[in-house]
mmCIF file of C-alpha atoms in Angstrom:
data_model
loop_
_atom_site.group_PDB
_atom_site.id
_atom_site.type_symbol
_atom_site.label_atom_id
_atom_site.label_comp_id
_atom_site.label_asym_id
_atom_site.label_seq_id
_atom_site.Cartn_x
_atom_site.Cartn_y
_atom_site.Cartn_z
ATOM 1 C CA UNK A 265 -85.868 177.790 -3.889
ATOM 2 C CA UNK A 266 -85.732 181.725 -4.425
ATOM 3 C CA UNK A 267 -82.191 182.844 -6.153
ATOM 4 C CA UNK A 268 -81.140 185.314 -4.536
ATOM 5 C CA UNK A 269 -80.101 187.467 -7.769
ATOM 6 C CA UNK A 270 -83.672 188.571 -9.203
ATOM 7 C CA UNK A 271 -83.640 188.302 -12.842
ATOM 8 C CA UNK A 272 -86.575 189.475 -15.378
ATOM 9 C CA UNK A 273 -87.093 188.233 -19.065
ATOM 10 C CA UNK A 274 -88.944 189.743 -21.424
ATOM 11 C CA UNK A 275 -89.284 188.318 -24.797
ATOM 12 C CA UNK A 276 -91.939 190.524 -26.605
ATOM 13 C CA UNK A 277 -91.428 193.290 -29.434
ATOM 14 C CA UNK A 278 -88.930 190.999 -31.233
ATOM 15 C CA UNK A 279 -86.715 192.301 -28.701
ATOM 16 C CA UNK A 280 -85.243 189.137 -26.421
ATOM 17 C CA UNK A 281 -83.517 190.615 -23.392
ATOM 18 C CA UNK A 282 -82.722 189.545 -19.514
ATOM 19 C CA UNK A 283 -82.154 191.958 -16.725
ATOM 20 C CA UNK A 284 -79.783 190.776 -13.670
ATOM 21 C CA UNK A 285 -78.699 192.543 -10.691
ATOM 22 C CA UNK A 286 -75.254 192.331 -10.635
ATOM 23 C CA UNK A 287 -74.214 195.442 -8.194
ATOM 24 C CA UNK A 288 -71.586 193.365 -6.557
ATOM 25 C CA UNK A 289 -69.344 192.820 -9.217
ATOM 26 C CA UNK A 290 -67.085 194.199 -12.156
ATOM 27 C CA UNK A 291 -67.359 193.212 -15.888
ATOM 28 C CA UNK A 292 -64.217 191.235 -15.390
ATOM 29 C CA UNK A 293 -65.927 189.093 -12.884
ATOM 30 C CA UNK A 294 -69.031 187.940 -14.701
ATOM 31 C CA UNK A 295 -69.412 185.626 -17.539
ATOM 32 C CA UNK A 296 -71.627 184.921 -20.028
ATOM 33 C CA UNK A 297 -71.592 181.649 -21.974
ATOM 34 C CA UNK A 298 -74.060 180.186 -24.752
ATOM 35 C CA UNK A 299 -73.940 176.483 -24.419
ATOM 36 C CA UNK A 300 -76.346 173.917 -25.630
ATOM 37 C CA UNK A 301 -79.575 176.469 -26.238
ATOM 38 C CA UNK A 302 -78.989 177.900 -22.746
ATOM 39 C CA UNK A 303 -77.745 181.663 -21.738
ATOM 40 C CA UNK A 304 -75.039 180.529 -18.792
ATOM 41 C CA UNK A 305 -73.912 183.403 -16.494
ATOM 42 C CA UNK A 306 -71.542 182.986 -13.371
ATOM 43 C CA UNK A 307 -69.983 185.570 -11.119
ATOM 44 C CA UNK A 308 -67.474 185.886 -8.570
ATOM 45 C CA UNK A 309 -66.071 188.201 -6.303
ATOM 46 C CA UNK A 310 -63.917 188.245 -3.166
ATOM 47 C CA UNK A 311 -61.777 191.023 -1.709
ATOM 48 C CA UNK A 312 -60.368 191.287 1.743
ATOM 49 C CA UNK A 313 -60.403 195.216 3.148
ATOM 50 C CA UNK A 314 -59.308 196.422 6.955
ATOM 51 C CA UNK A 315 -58.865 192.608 7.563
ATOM 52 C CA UNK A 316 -62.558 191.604 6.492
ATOM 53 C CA UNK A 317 -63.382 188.640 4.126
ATOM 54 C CA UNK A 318 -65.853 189.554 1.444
ATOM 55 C CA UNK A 319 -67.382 186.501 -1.230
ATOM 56 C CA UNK A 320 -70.107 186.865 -3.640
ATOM 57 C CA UNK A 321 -71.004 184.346 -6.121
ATOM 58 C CA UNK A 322 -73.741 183.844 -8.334
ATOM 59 C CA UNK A 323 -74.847 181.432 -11.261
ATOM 60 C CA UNK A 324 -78.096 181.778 -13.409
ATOM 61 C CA UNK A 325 -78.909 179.710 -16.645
ATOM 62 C CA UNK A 326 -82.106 181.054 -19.055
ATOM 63 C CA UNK A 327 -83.251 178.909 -21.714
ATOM 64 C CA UNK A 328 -82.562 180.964 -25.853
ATOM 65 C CA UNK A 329 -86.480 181.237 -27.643
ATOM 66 C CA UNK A 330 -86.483 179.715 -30.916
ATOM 67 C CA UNK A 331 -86.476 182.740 -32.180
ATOM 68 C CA UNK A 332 -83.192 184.329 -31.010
ATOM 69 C CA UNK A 333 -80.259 184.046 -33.205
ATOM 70 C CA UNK A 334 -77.796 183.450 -30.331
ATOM 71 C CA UNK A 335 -75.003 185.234 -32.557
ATOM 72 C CA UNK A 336 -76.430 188.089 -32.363
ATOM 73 C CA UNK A 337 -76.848 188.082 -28.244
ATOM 74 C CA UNK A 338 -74.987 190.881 -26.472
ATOM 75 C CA UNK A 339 -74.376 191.659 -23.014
ATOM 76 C CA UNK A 340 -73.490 194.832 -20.716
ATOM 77 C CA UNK A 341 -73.206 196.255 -17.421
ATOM 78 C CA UNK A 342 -74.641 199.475 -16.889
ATOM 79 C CA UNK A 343 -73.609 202.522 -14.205
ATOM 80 C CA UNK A 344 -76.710 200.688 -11.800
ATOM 81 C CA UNK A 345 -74.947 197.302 -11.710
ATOM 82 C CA UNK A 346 -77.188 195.645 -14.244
ATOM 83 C CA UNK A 347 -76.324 193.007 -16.329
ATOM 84 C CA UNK A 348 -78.484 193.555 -20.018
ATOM 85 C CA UNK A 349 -78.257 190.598 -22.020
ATOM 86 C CA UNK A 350 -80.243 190.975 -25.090
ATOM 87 C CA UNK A 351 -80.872 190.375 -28.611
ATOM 88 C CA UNK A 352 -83.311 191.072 -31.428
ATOM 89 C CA UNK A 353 -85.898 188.216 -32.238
ATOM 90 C CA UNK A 354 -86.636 187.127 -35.676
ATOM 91 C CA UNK A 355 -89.416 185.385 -37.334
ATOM 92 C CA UNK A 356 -87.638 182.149 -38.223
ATOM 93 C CA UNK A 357 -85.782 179.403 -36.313
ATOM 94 C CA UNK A 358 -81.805 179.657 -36.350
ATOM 95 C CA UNK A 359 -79.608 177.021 -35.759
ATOM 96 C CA UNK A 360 -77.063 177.584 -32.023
ATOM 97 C CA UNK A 361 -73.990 177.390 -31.674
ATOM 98 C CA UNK A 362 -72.476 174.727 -29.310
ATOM 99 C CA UNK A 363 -70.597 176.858 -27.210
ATOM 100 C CA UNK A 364 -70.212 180.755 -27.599
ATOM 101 C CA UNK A 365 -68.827 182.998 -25.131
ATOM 102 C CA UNK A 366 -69.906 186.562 -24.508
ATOM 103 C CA UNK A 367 -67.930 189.917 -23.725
ATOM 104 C CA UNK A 368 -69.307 192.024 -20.854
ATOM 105 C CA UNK A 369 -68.941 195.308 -21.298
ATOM 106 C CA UNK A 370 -69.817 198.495 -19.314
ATOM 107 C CA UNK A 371 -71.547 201.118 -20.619
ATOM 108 C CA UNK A 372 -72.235 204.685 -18.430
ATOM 109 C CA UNK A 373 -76.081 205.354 -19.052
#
């Protein structure tokens, strides 16, 4: 199985960060949670225009590295329709959160 929403990770440079195409949809309709040492992100959009039905839905999950401080993970949506989550790596283990969610917020770049 092939999602259909390509994602790349990159975890190198003490730099942690995820790359998501999310084109389809506005901040307001994508979440990110941190929940149980996983990165959890769901969209959803529908709209009806000139009397046609449009749906789009999506749901990834990407495992946190040992090395991410999950309170320090941050998210946005650029002008491209990419979702950027991402955080800075350290050298020692930190202890997650159970459940943590994330703002999305757009940025024009």
């Amino acid at each position: 199985y092939e999602p259909k929403t390509s994602a790349q990770v990159m975890n190198e440079d003490n730099r942690f960060q995820i790359t998501l195409e999310t084109s389809y949809y506005q901040p307001e309709e994508v979440s990110v949670k941190i929940a149980d040492g996983q990165i959890d992100v769901s969209a959803m959009h529908e709209s009806m225009e000139n009397g046609l039905y449009e749906f789009h839905e999506m749901y990834r999950s990407f495992n946190i590295p040992n090395n991410v401080n999950p309170e320090v993970i941050t998210a946005r949506l650029n002008a491209d329709g990419k979702l950027i989550i991402e955080a800075a790596c350290n050298e020692q283990e930190e202890s997650s959160p159970t459940e943590r969610d994330i703002p999305v917020i757009r940025v024009s770049e």
